[in-house]
Tab-separated table of C-alpha atoms in Angstrom:
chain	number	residue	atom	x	y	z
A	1	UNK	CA	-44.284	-6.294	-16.307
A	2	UNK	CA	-45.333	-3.048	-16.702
A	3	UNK	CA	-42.212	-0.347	-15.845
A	4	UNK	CA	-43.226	3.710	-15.710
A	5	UNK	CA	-41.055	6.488	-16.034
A	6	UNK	CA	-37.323	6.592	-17.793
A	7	UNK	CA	-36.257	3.625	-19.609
A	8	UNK	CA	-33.876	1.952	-17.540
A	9	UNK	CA	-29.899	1.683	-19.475
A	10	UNK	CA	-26.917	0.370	-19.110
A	11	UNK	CA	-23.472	0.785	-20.277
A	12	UNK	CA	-22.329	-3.015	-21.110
A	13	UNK	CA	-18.804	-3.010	-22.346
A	14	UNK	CA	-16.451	0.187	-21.797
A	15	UNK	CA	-12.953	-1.162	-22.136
A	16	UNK	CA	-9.719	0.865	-22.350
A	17	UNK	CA	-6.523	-0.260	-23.641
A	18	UNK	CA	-3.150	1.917	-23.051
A	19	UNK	CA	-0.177	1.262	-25.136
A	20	UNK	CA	3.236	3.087	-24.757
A	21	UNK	CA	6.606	3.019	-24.886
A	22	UNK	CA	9.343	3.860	-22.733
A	23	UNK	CA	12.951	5.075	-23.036
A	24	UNK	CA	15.617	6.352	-20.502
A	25	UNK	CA	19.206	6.359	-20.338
A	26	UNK	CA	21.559	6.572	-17.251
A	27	UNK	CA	25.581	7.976	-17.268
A	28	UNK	CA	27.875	6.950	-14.348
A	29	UNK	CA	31.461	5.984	-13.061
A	30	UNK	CA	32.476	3.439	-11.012
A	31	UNK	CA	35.887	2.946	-9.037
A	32	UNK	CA	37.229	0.070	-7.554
A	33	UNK	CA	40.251	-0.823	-4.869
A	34	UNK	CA	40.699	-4.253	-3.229
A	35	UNK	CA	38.380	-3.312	-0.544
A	36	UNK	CA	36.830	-0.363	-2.016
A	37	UNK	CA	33.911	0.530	-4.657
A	38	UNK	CA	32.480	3.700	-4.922
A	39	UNK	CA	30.445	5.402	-8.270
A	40	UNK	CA	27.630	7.820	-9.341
A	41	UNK	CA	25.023	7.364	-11.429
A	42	UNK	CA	22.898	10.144	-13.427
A	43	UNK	CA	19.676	9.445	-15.231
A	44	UNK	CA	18.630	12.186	-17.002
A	45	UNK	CA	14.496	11.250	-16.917
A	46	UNK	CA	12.005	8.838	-18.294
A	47	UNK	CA	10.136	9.616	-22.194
A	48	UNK	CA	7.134	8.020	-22.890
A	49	UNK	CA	5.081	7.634	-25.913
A	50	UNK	CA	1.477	6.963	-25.060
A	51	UNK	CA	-1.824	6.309	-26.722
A	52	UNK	CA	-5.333	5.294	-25.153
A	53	UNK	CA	-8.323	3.371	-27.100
A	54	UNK	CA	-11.671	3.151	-25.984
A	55	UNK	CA	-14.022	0.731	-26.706
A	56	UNK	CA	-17.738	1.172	-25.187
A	57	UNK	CA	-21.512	-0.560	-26.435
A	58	UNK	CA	-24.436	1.051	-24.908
A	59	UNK	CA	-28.036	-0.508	-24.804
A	60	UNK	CA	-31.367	-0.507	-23.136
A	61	UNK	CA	-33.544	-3.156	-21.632
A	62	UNK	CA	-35.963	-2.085	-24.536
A	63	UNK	CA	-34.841	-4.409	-27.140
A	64	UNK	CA	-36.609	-2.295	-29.559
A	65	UNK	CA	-34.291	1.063	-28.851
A	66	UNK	CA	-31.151	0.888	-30.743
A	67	UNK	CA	-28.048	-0.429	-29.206
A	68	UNK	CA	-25.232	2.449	-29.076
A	69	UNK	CA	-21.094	1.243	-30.241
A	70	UNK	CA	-18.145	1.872	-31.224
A	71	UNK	CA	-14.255	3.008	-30.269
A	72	UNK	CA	-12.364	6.237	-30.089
A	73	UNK	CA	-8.621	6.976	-29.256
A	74	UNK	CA	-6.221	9.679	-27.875
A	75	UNK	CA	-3.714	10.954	-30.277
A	76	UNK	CA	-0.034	9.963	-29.684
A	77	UNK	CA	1.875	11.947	-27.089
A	78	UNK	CA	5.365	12.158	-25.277
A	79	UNK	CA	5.470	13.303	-22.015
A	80	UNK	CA	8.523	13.465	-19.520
A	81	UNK	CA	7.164	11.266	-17.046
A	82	UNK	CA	9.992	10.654	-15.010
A	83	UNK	CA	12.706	13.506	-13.841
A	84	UNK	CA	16.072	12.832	-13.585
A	85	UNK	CA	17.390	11.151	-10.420
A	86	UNK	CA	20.868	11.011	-8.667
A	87	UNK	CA	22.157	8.022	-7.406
A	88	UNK	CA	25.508	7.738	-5.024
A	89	UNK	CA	26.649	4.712	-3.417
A	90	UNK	CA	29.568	2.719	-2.486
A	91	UNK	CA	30.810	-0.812	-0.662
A	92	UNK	CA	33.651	-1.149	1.470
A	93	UNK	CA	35.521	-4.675	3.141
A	94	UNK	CA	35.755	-4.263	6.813
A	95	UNK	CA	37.719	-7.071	6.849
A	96	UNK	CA	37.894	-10.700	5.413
A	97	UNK	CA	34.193	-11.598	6.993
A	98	UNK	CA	32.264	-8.281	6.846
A	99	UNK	CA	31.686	-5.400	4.403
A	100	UNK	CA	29.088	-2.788	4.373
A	101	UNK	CA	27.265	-0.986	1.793
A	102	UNK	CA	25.054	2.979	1.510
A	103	UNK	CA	23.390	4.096	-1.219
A	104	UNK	CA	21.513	7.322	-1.852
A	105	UNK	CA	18.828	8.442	-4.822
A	106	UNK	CA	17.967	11.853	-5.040
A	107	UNK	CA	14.780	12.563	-7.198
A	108	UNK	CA	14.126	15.980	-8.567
A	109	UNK	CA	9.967	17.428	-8.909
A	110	UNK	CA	8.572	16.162	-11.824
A	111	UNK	CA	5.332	17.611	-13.616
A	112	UNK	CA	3.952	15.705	-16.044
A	113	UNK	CA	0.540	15.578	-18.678
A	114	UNK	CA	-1.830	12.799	-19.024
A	115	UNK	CA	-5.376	12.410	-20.791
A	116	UNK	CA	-7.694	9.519	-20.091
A	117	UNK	CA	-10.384	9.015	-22.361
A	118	UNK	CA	-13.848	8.870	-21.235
A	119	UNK	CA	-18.244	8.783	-22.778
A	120	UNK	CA	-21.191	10.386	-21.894
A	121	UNK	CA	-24.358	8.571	-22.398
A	122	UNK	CA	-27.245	11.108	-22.607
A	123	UNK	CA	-30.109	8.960	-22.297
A	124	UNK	CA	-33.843	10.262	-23.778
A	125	UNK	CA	-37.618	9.115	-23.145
A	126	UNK	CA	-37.901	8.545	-27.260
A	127	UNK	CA	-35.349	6.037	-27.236
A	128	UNK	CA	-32.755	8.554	-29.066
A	129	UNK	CA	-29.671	7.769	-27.117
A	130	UNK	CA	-26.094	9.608	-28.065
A	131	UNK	CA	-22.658	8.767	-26.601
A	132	UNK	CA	-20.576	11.742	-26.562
A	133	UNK	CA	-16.148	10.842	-26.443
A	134	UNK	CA	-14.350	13.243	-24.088
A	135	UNK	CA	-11.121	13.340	-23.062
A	136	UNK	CA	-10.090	13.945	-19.176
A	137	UNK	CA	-6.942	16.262	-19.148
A	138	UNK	CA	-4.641	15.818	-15.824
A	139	UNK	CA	-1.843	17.584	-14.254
A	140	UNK	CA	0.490	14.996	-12.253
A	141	UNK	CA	3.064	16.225	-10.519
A	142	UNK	CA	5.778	14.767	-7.903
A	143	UNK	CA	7.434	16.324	-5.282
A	144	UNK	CA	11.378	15.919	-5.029
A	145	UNK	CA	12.299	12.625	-3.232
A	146	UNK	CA	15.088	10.769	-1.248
A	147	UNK	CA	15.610	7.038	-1.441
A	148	UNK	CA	18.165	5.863	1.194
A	149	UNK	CA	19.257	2.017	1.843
A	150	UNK	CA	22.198	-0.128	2.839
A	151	UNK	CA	23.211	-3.413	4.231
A	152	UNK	CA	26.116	-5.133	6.062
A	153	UNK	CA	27.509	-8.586	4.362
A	154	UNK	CA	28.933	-11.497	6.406
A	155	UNK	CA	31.422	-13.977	4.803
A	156	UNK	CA	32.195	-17.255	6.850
A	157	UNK	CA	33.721	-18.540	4.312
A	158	UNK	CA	32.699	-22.034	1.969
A	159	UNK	CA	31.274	-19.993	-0.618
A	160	UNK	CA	28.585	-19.105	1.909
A	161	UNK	CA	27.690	-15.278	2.450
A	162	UNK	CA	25.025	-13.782	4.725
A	163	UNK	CA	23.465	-10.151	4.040
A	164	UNK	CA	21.195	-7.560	5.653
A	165	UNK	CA	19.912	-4.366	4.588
A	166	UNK	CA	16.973	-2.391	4.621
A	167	UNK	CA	15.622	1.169	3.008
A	168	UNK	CA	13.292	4.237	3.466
A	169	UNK	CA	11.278	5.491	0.759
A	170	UNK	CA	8.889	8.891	1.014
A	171	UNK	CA	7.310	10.446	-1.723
A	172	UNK	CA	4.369	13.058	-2.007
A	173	UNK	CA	2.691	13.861	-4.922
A	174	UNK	CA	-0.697	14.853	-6.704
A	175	UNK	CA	-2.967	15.177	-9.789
A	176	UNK	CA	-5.642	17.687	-10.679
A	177	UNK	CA	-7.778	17.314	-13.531
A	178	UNK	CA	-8.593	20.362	-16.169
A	179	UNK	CA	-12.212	19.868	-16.425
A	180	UNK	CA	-15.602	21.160	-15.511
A	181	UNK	CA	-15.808	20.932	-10.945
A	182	UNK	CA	-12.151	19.858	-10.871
A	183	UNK	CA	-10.908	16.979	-9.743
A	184	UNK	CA	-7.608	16.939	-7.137
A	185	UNK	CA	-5.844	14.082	-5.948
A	186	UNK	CA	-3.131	14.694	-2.977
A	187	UNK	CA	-0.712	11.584	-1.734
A	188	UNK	CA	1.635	10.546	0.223
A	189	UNK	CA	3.448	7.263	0.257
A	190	UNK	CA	5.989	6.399	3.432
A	191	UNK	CA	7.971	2.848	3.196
A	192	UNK	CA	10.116	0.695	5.745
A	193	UNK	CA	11.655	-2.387	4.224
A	194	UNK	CA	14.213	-4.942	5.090
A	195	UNK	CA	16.124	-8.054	3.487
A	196	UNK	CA	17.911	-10.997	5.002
A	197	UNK	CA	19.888	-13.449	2.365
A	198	UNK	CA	21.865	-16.174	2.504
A	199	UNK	CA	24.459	-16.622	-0.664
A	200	UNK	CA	26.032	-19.816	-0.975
A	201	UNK	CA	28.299	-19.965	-4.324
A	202	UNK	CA	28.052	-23.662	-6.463
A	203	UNK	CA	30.525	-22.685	-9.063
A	204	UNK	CA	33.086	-19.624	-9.894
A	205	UNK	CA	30.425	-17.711	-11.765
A	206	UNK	CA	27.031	-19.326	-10.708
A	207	UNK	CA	25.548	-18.520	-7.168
A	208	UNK	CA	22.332	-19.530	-5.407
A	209	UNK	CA	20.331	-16.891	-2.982
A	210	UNK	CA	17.534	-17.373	-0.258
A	211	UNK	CA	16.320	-14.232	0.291
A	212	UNK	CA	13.123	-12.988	2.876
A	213	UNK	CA	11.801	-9.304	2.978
A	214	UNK	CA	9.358	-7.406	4.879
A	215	UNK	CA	7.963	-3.737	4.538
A	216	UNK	CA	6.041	-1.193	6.462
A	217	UNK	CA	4.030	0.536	3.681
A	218	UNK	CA	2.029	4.066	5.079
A	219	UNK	CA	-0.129	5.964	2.419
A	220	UNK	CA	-2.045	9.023	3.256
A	221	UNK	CA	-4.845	10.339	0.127
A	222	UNK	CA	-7.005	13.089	0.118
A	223	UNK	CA	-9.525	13.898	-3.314
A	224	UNK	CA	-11.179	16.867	-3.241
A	225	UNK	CA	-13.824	17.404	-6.313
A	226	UNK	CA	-14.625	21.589	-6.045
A	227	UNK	CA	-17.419	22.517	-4.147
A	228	UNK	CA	-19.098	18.841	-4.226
A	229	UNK	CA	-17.229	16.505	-1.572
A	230	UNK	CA	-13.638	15.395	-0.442
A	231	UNK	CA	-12.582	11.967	0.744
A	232	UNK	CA	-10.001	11.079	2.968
A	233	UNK	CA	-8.288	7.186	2.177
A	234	UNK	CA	-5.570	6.136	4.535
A	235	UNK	CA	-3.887	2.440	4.859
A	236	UNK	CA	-1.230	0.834	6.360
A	237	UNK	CA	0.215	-2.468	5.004
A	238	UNK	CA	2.817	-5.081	6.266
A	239	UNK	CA	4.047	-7.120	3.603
A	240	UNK	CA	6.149	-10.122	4.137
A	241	UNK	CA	7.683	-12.166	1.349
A	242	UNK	CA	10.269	-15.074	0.441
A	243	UNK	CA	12.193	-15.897	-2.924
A	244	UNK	CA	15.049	-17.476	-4.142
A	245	UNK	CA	17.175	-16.255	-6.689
A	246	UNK	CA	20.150	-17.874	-9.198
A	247	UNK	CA	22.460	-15.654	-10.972
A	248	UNK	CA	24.962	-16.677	-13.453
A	249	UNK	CA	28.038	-14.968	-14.807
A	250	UNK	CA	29.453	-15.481	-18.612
């Protein structure tokens, strides 16, 4: 075969690996009656230490031209990748078969700093191919959020117990990048849920749970990269699932 004009190239292995670390810390208080528990909780944020690798091998159908390899790496970095969040909620007996249950989590704006590593392959007639490492800088940041759920519980008796609750979930956010024709990334993400459970207890500190869930999950996405094109992803999702669940008390 006879081929005319560029050499034809490839990129055959590009390969990222993240590693990081993660530490956050919550403060709260908790009171208790017969019938009655109510508390706060405060978590101050999320820290993370992060690091990417890169590993990419370039080469050409030309087995003659000079296969291209090797690895490169971000620095380590700690960003504040979660902001602090407020959490209220609280469960109160009705009576002997039913109690009830709210809970609130209020999520402050978070902006946060992220770098994904990234190659260019600059590809030549002569068979002189470079790969050039570059780093993509982005700015993520979240929008302030409320969390709200609750759920009713019904004791027969037996060791038996029967719950329901559900929860809605919004949250907006986006990401621009700092490079050359940014890049900007604008979502939303809207959630319905629900959980039915049946509890039946097999000892005084053992208990056995059935539980089935389903969700209404809404996201809206629009990425805009300046003055070249913008692209509008939406999606709606149902999810059903079933589990079942044993939890033990020492």
């Amino acid at each position: 075969f006879i081929f005319a004009g560029s050499p034809i190239a490839r990129l055959d292995t590009n390969r990222k690996k993240d590693q990081s670390l993660s530490a956050r810390a919550g403060f709260g208080y908790s009171k208790r009656t017969q019938n009655t528990q109510v508390g706060f909780l405060l978590r101050p944020g999320t820290l993370t230490l992060r690091k990417q690798e890169l590993e990419y091998r370039h080469f050409e159908y030309d087995i003659a031209a000079p296969s291209l390899s090797g690895t490169d790496s971000t620095s380590w970095r700690v960003d504040y990748t979660e902001s602090p969040q407020f959490v209220v909620g609280g469960y109160h007996r009705l009576s002997q078969l039913v109690g009830f249950a709210l809970e609130a989590v209020y999520t402050l704006s978070n902006t946060s700093y992220s770098r994904e590593r990234d190659i260019n392959i600059n590809v030549s007639n002569g068979g002189n191919d470079s790969i050039t490492p570059f780093a993509r800088n982005y700015t993520n940041t979240t929008d302030a959020a409320l969390l709200l759920k609750g759920g009713i519980e019904y004791n027969p008796g037996g060791g038996l117990a029967f719950t329901l609750g559900g929860g809605y979930d919004y949250r907006k956010a986006s990401s621009e990048s700092e490079t050359q024709n940014r890049v900007q990334i604008r979502s939303t993400l809207e959630i319905w849920y629900a959980m039915l459970g049946a509890h039946y207890a097999l000892s005084a500190g053992t208990d056995i749970s059935l539980l089935i869930s389903g969700g209404y999950v809404k996201t809206e996405a629009r990425l805009e990269q300046e003055s070249l094109y913008s692209i509008d992803l939406n999606s709606t999702l149902l999810i059903l699932d079933t589990g079942v669940a044993v939890t033990t008390r020492y």
